[in-house]
CSV table of C-alpha atoms in Angstrom, one decimal:
chain,number,residue,atom,x,y,z
A,1,UNK,CA,72.1,131.2,28.9
A,2,UNK,CA,75.4,132.7,27.7
A,3,UNK,CA,78.0,133.1,30.4
A,4,UNK,CA,81.7,133.3,31.0
A,5,UNK,CA,83.9,130.4,30.0
A,6,UNK,CA,84.4,128.1,32.9
A,7,UNK,CA,87.7,126.9,34.4
A,8,UNK,CA,88.1,124.3,37.0
A,9,UNK,CA,90.9,123.4,39.4
A,10,UNK,CA,91.3,120.0,41.1
A,11,UNK,CA,90.1,120.5,44.6
A,12,UNK,CA,92.8,118.5,46.5
A,13,UNK,CA,95.7,120.5,45.0
A,14,UNK,CA,94.7,123.9,46.5
A,15,UNK,CA,97.6,124.8,48.7
A,16,UNK,CA,96.2,126.9,51.5
A,17,UNK,CA,93.2,128.8,50.2
A,18,UNK,CA,90.9,128.9,47.2
A,19,UNK,CA,91.7,132.0,45.2
A,20,UNK,CA,90.2,133.6,42.1
A,21,UNK,CA,91.7,131.9,39.1
A,22,UNK,CA,93.5,134.3,36.8
A,23,UNK,CA,92.9,131.9,33.8
A,24,UNK,CA,89.2,132.5,33.8
A,25,UNK,CA,88.3,134.3,30.6
A,26,UNK,CA,85.2,136.5,30.9
A,27,UNK,CA,83.2,136.6,27.7
A,28,UNK,CA,80.1,138.4,28.9
A,29,UNK,CA,78.7,140.0,32.0
A,30,UNK,CA,80.0,142.9,34.2
A,31,UNK,CA,83.6,143.6,34.9
A,32,UNK,CA,84.9,141.3,37.7
A,33,UNK,CA,85.7,142.9,41.0
A,34,UNK,CA,89.5,143.2,41.7
A,35,UNK,CA,91.0,141.3,44.6
A,36,UNK,CA,94.4,141.3,46.2
A,37,UNK,CA,95.4,137.9,47.6
A,38,UNK,CA,98.4,137.9,49.9
A,39,UNK,CA,99.9,134.5,50.7
A,40,UNK,CA,101.4,134.0,54.1
A,41,UNK,CA,104.0,131.3,54.6
A,42,UNK,CA,104.1,129.3,57.9
A,43,UNK,CA,106.9,130.3,60.2
A,44,UNK,CA,109.6,127.8,60.7
A,45,UNK,CA,109.6,128.1,64.5
A,46,UNK,CA,105.8,127.8,64.9
A,47,UNK,CA,105.1,124.2,64.0
A,48,UNK,CA,107.4,121.4,62.6
A,49,UNK,CA,106.4,120.6,59.0
A,50,UNK,CA,105.8,117.1,57.8
A,51,UNK,CA,108.5,115.3,55.8
A,52,UNK,CA,107.8,115.3,52.1
A,53,UNK,CA,108.1,112.7,49.4
A,54,UNK,CA,111.3,112.6,47.3
A,55,UNK,CA,109.8,112.8,43.8
A,56,UNK,CA,113.3,112.3,42.2
A,57,UNK,CA,113.5,108.8,43.8
A,58,UNK,CA,110.0,107.7,43.0
A,59,UNK,CA,109.3,104.3,41.5
A,60,UNK,CA,106.5,105.4,39.2
A,61,UNK,CA,105.8,101.9,37.7
A,62,UNK,CA,105.1,100.6,41.2
A,63,UNK,CA,103.1,103.7,42.0
A,64,UNK,CA,100.9,103.1,38.9
A,65,UNK,CA,100.4,99.5,39.8
A,66,UNK,CA,99.4,100.4,43.3
A,67,UNK,CA,96.7,102.8,42.1
A,68,UNK,CA,95.4,100.2,39.6
A,69,UNK,CA,95.2,97.5,42.2
A,70,UNK,CA,92.9,99.7,44.4
A,71,UNK,CA,89.2,99.3,43.6
A,72,UNK,CA,88.6,103.0,44.1
A,73,UNK,CA,85.1,102.9,42.4
A,74,UNK,CA,83.8,100.4,45.0
A,75,UNK,CA,85.3,102.4,47.9
A,76,UNK,CA,83.6,105.6,46.7
A,77,UNK,CA,80.3,103.8,46.3
A,78,UNK,CA,80.2,103.3,50.1
A,79,UNK,CA,80.5,107.1,50.7
A,80,UNK,CA,77.6,109.4,50.3
A,81,UNK,CA,78.9,112.8,51.1
A,82,UNK,CA,81.4,114.8,48.9
A,83,UNK,CA,83.8,115.3,51.8
A,84,UNK,CA,83.9,111.6,52.5
A,85,UNK,CA,84.7,110.8,48.9
A,86,UNK,CA,87.5,113.4,48.8
A,87,UNK,CA,89.0,112.0,52.0
A,88,UNK,CA,89.0,108.5,50.4
A,89,UNK,CA,90.8,109.8,47.3
A,90,UNK,CA,93.4,111.6,49.3
A,91,UNK,CA,94.0,108.7,51.7
A,92,UNK,CA,94.4,106.2,48.9
A,93,UNK,CA,96.8,108.4,46.9
A,94,UNK,CA,99.0,108.9,50.0
A,95,UNK,CA,98.8,105.2,50.7
A,96,UNK,CA,100.2,104.4,47.3
A,97,UNK,CA,102.8,107.0,47.7
A,98,UNK,CA,103.9,105.7,51.1
A,99,UNK,CA,104.6,102.3,49.6
A,100,UNK,CA,106.5,103.4,46.5
A,101,UNK,CA,108.1,106.8,47.1
A,102,UNK,CA,110.7,107.5,49.9
A,103,UNK,CA,110.5,110.6,52.0
A,104,UNK,CA,113.2,113.2,52.5
A,105,UNK,CA,115.2,113.4,55.7
A,106,UNK,CA,113.4,115.8,58.1
A,107,UNK,CA,114.6,117.9,61.0
A,108,UNK,CA,112.2,117.2,63.8
A,109,UNK,CA,112.6,120.7,65.2
A,110,UNK,CA,111.4,122.2,61.9
A,111,UNK,CA,114.5,124.3,61.6
A,112,UNK,CA,117.5,124.2,59.3
A,113,UNK,CA,120.9,123.3,60.7
A,114,UNK,CA,122.9,126.5,60.5
A,115,UNK,CA,126.2,126.7,62.4
A,116,UNK,CA,126.3,130.5,62.2
A,117,UNK,CA,122.9,131.2,63.9
A,118,UNK,CA,123.2,133.0,67.2
A,119,UNK,CA,121.2,135.1,69.7
A,120,UNK,CA,121.7,138.3,67.8
A,121,UNK,CA,120.2,136.7,64.6
A,122,UNK,CA,117.3,135.4,66.7
A,123,UNK,CA,116.5,138.8,68.2
A,124,UNK,CA,116.8,140.6,64.8
A,125,UNK,CA,114.4,138.0,63.4
A,126,UNK,CA,111.8,138.6,66.2
A,127,UNK,CA,112.0,142.3,65.6
A,128,UNK,CA,111.5,141.8,61.9
A,129,UNK,CA,108.4,139.6,62.5
A,130,UNK,CA,107.0,142.2,64.9
A,131,UNK,CA,107.4,145.0,62.4
A,132,UNK,CA,105.8,142.9,59.6
A,133,UNK,CA,102.9,142.0,61.9
A,134,UNK,CA,102.3,145.6,62.6
A,135,UNK,CA,102.4,146.5,58.9
A,136,UNK,CA,100.0,143.6,58.0
A,137,UNK,CA,97.5,144.9,60.6
A,138,UNK,CA,97.6,148.6,59.5
A,139,UNK,CA,99.5,149.1,56.3
A,140,UNK,CA,101.0,152.6,56.3
A,141,UNK,CA,104.0,154.1,54.7
A,142,UNK,CA,105.7,154.7,58.0
A,143,UNK,CA,105.3,151.1,59.1
A,144,UNK,CA,106.5,149.9,55.7
A,145,UNK,CA,109.7,151.9,56.2
A,146,UNK,CA,110.2,150.3,59.6
A,147,UNK,CA,109.8,146.9,58.1
A,148,UNK,CA,112.5,147.7,55.5
A,149,UNK,CA,114.8,149.0,58.3
A,150,UNK,CA,114.3,145.9,60.4
A,151,UNK,CA,114.9,143.7,57.4
A,152,UNK,CA,118.2,145.5,56.7
A,153,UNK,CA,119.3,145.1,60.3
A,154,UNK,CA,118.4,141.4,60.2
A,155,UNK,CA,120.5,140.9,57.0
A,156,UNK,CA,123.4,142.6,58.6
A,157,UNK,CA,123.2,140.4,61.7
A,158,UNK,CA,123.1,137.3,59.5
A,159,UNK,CA,126.1,138.5,57.4
A,160,UNK,CA,128.2,139.3,60.5
A,161,UNK,CA,127.3,135.9,62.1
A,162,UNK,CA,128.3,134.0,58.9
A,163,UNK,CA,131.6,135.9,58.7
A,164,UNK,CA,132.4,135.2,62.4
A,165,UNK,CA,131.5,131.6,62.1
A,166,UNK,CA,133.5,131.2,59.0
A,167,UNK,CA,136.6,132.8,60.5
A,168,UNK,CA,136.3,130.6,63.6
A,169,UNK,CA,136.0,127.4,61.4
A,170,UNK,CA,139.0,128.3,59.3
A,171,UNK,CA,141.2,129.1,62.3
A,172,UNK,CA,140.5,125.6,63.7
A,173,UNK,CA,141.2,123.7,60.5
A,174,UNK,CA,144.3,121.5,60.2
A,175,UNK,CA,145.4,118.7,57.9
A,176,UNK,CA,143.7,116.0,60.0
A,177,UNK,CA,140.2,117.4,59.2
A,178,UNK,CA,138.3,115.4,56.6
A,179,UNK,CA,137.3,117.1,53.3
A,180,UNK,CA,133.7,115.9,53.9
A,181,UNK,CA,133.4,118.0,57.0
A,182,UNK,CA,134.7,121.1,55.2
A,183,UNK,CA,132.3,120.7,52.3
A,184,UNK,CA,129.4,120.1,54.6
A,185,UNK,CA,130.1,123.3,56.5
A,186,UNK,CA,130.5,125.3,53.3
A,187,UNK,CA,127.1,124.0,52.2
A,188,UNK,CA,125.5,125.1,55.4
A,189,UNK,CA,127.0,128.6,55.0
A,190,UNK,CA,125.5,128.9,51.5
A,191,UNK,CA,121.9,128.1,52.5
A,192,UNK,CA,119.5,130.8,51.5
A,193,UNK,CA,115.9,131.1,52.7
A,194,UNK,CA,113.3,132.2,50.2
A,195,UNK,CA,112.8,135.9,50.3
A,196,UNK,CA,109.4,137.1,51.6
A,197,UNK,CA,107.3,138.8,49.1
A,198,UNK,CA,106.6,142.3,50.5
A,199,UNK,CA,103.6,144.3,49.6
A,200,UNK,CA,105.1,147.8,49.1
A,201,UNK,CA,103.2,151.0,48.5
A,202,UNK,CA,102.7,152.2,45.0
A,203,UNK,CA,102.5,155.7,43.5
A,204,UNK,CA,99.5,156.5,41.2
A,205,UNK,CA,99.1,160.0,39.8
A,206,UNK,CA,101.3,161.4,42.6
A,207,UNK,CA,99.3,159.7,45.3
A,208,UNK,CA,100.8,157.1,47.6
A,209,UNK,CA,98.6,154.0,47.9
A,210,UNK,CA,99.2,151.6,50.8
A,211,UNK,CA,95.8,149.9,51.2
A,212,UNK,CA,95.3,146.7,49.2
A,213,UNK,CA,91.9,147.6,48.0
A,214,UNK,CA,93.1,151.0,46.7
A,215,UNK,CA,95.9,149.3,44.8
A,216,UNK,CA,93.5,146.8,43.3
A,217,UNK,CA,91.1,149.5,42.2
A,218,UNK,CA,94.0,151.5,40.7
A,219,UNK,CA,95.1,148.5,38.7
A,220,UNK,CA,91.5,147.8,37.5
A,221,UNK,CA,91.1,151.4,36.5
A,222,UNK,CA,94.3,151.2,34.5
A,223,UNK,CA,93.3,148.1,32.7
A,224,UNK,CA,89.9,149.6,31.9
A,225,UNK,CA,91.4,152.6,30.4
A,226,UNK,CA,93.9,150.5,28.3
A,227,UNK,CA,91.7,147.7,26.9
A,228,UNK,CA,88.2,148.3,28.3
A,229,UNK,CA,86.5,151.2,26.5
A,230,UNK,CA,88.9,152.4,23.9
A,231,UNK,CA,87.8,153.1,20.4
A,232,UNK,CA,89.0,150.4,18.0
A,233,UNK,CA,89.6,153.0,15.3
A,234,UNK,CA,92.3,154.7,17.3
A,235,UNK,CA,95.9,154.0,16.2
A,236,UNK,CA,97.1,153.2,19.7
A,237,UNK,CA,94.5,150.5,20.2
A,238,UNK,CA,95.9,147.0,20.4
A,239,UNK,CA,94.7,145.5,17.1
A,240,UNK,CA,95.5,142.0,18.2
A,241,UNK,CA,93.2,142.2,21.2
A,242,UNK,CA,90.5,143.6,18.9
A,243,UNK,CA,90.8,140.7,16.5
A,244,UNK,CA,90.7,138.2,19.3
A,245,UNK,CA,87.6,139.8,20.7
A,246,UNK,CA,85.8,139.8,17.4
A,247,UNK,CA,86.6,136.1,16.8
A,248,UNK,CA,85.6,135.1,20.4
A,249,UNK,CA,82.3,136.9,20.1
A,250,UNK,CA,81.4,134.8,17.0
A,251,UNK,CA,81.9,131.5,18.8
A,252,UNK,CA,79.0,129.7,20.4
A,253,UNK,CA,78.8,130.3,24.1
A,254,UNK,CA,78.7,127.4,26.6
A,255,UNK,CA,75.9,126.8,29.0
A,256,UNK,CA,77.0,127.9,32.5
A,257,UNK,CA,75.2,125.2,34.5
A,258,UNK,CA,76.0,122.1,32.5
A,259,UNK,CA,78.2,119.4,34.2
A,260,UNK,CA,81.9,119.3,33.6
A,261,UNK,CA,83.2,117.0,30.9
A,262,UNK,CA,85.9,114.4,30.9
A,263,UNK,CA,87.8,116.5,28.4
A,264,UNK,CA,87.8,119.6,30.7
A,265,UNK,CA,89.1,117.6,33.6
A,266,UNK,CA,91.9,115.9,31.6
A,267,UNK,CA,92.9,119.3,30.2
A,268,UNK,CA,93.2,120.8,33.6
A,269,UNK,CA,95.2,117.9,35.0
A,270,UNK,CA,97.5,117.9,32.0
A,271,UNK,CA,98.4,121.5,32.5
A,272,UNK,CA,99.0,121.4,36.3
A,273,UNK,CA,102.3,123.0,37.2
A,274,UNK,CA,104.8,120.8,39.1
A,275,UNK,CA,104.9,122.7,42.3
A,276,UNK,CA,105.5,121.7,45.9
A,277,UNK,CA,102.4,120.4,47.8
A,278,UNK,CA,100.6,121.8,50.8
A,279,UNK,CA,99.8,120.1,54.0
A,280,UNK,CA,98.0,117.3,52.2
A,281,UNK,CA,101.3,116.2,50.6
A,282,UNK,CA,99.6,115.6,47.3
A,283,UNK,CA,102.0,116.4,44.4
A,284,UNK,CA,100.8,117.3,40.9
A,285,UNK,CA,102.7,114.3,39.6
A,286,UNK,CA,100.4,112.1,41.6
A,287,UNK,CA,97.3,113.5,39.9
A,288,UNK,CA,98.9,113.4,36.4
A,289,UNK,CA,99.4,109.6,36.7
A,290,UNK,CA,95.9,108.8,37.8
A,291,UNK,CA,94.5,105.7,35.9
A,292,UNK,CA,91.4,106.1,33.8
A,293,UNK,CA,89.0,104.7,36.5
A,294,UNK,CA,90.4,107.3,38.9
A,295,UNK,CA,89.8,110.1,36.5
A,296,UNK,CA,86.2,109.0,36.0
A,297,UNK,CA,85.5,108.9,39.7
A,298,UNK,CA,87.2,112.3,40.1
A,299,UNK,CA,84.9,113.7,37.5
A,300,UNK,CA,81.9,112.3,39.3
A,301,UNK,CA,82.9,114.0,42.6
A,302,UNK,CA,83.4,117.3,40.9
A,303,UNK,CA,80.0,117.2,39.2
A,304,UNK,CA,78.4,116.0,42.4
A,305,UNK,CA,79.7,119.1,44.3
A,306,UNK,CA,78.8,121.3,41.3
A,307,UNK,CA,75.2,120.1,41.1
A,308,UNK,CA,74.5,120.1,44.8
A,309,UNK,CA,76.1,123.6,45.1
A,310,UNK,CA,78.1,122.3,48.0
A,311,UNK,CA,81.5,123.8,48.9
A,312,UNK,CA,83.7,120.9,50.3
A,313,UNK,CA,85.3,121.6,53.6
A,314,UNK,CA,88.8,120.8,52.4
A,315,UNK,CA,88.5,123.9,50.1
A,316,UNK,CA,88.0,126.1,53.1
A,317,UNK,CA,91.4,125.4,54.6
A,318,UNK,CA,93.6,128.5,54.9
A,319,UNK,CA,95.9,130.4,57.2
A,320,UNK,CA,94.6,132.8,59.9
A,321,UNK,CA,96.3,135.5,61.9
A,322,UNK,CA,96.1,135.5,65.7
A,323,UNK,CA,97.5,137.8,68.4
A,324,UNK,CA,100.1,135.6,70.2
A,325,UNK,CA,99.1,137.1,73.6
A,326,UNK,CA,95.4,137.4,73.5
A,327,UNK,CA,94.7,134.7,70.9
A,328,UNK,CA,92.2,136.9,69.3
A,329,UNK,CA,91.6,136.8,65.5
A,330,UNK,CA,93.1,139.9,64.0
A,331,UNK,CA,92.2,139.5,60.3
A,332,UNK,CA,90.2,137.1,58.2
A,333,UNK,CA,90.6,137.9,54.5
């Protein structure tokens, strides 16, 4: 049976949720349905995050030896379920990392040490979170404007607080102060939090779209008109796309239900981006350095889940939204 080309992702590197992979190339079948996936970062003041490994200080030679010394194949033979096998792989990876890689210093409160933070900044932050929560529940243009206004007020409060803190610090300086204290304070003043990715409205044919589904459908309609059903004889048609399409159609299609191969798994692991890990603390660098016996066992786990049509529980982890007062689920995307 001819089918779309397959693309796999190592299961224990999924950060918070399993999303549709943009690298999947559809060779046949109907047009895929569009989806809008919005990532939500965990608030700093909700729960303290775990300290992470310092990859720059890792002793990779000892890490490799620790993995090779573990008889991972014998351990996995004792487990029957896919979830149990995954937990063993994760646990042994972290065990090797704990022995060979130091962790970063961590603030137990889960907050950055900022000398300029005050009550005005805290109130402005709460107001901004409130407006964002309202917009996430019911995305309208009016609520989006309120979010932008609250964000502007929050930035102004932070800017004023930094200016006041800096002036106070400079006024109290004298020749007896150590240079280390001065540089440390300047470093704290220059800390910048990663900006939140907003989901602003878009204008299509004079119509303002605020709903995620409407935006996705508009994008899909645009792509369909550009590369979906155009006549190849037209001058404005992308000739490169047409040539690639002709070549790909001549290639032999792969069977959809056949097991994954060692080459496929190695190719995916090789191309993993070096990003920060999720709650499991598994770095892509860990997976790229797996010994051959580990890669073979990993392939067995993936094919076992594939053949049994079982979706491992660890893939189902994601963030949920709750009302802080009623504790009721507001949305489950």
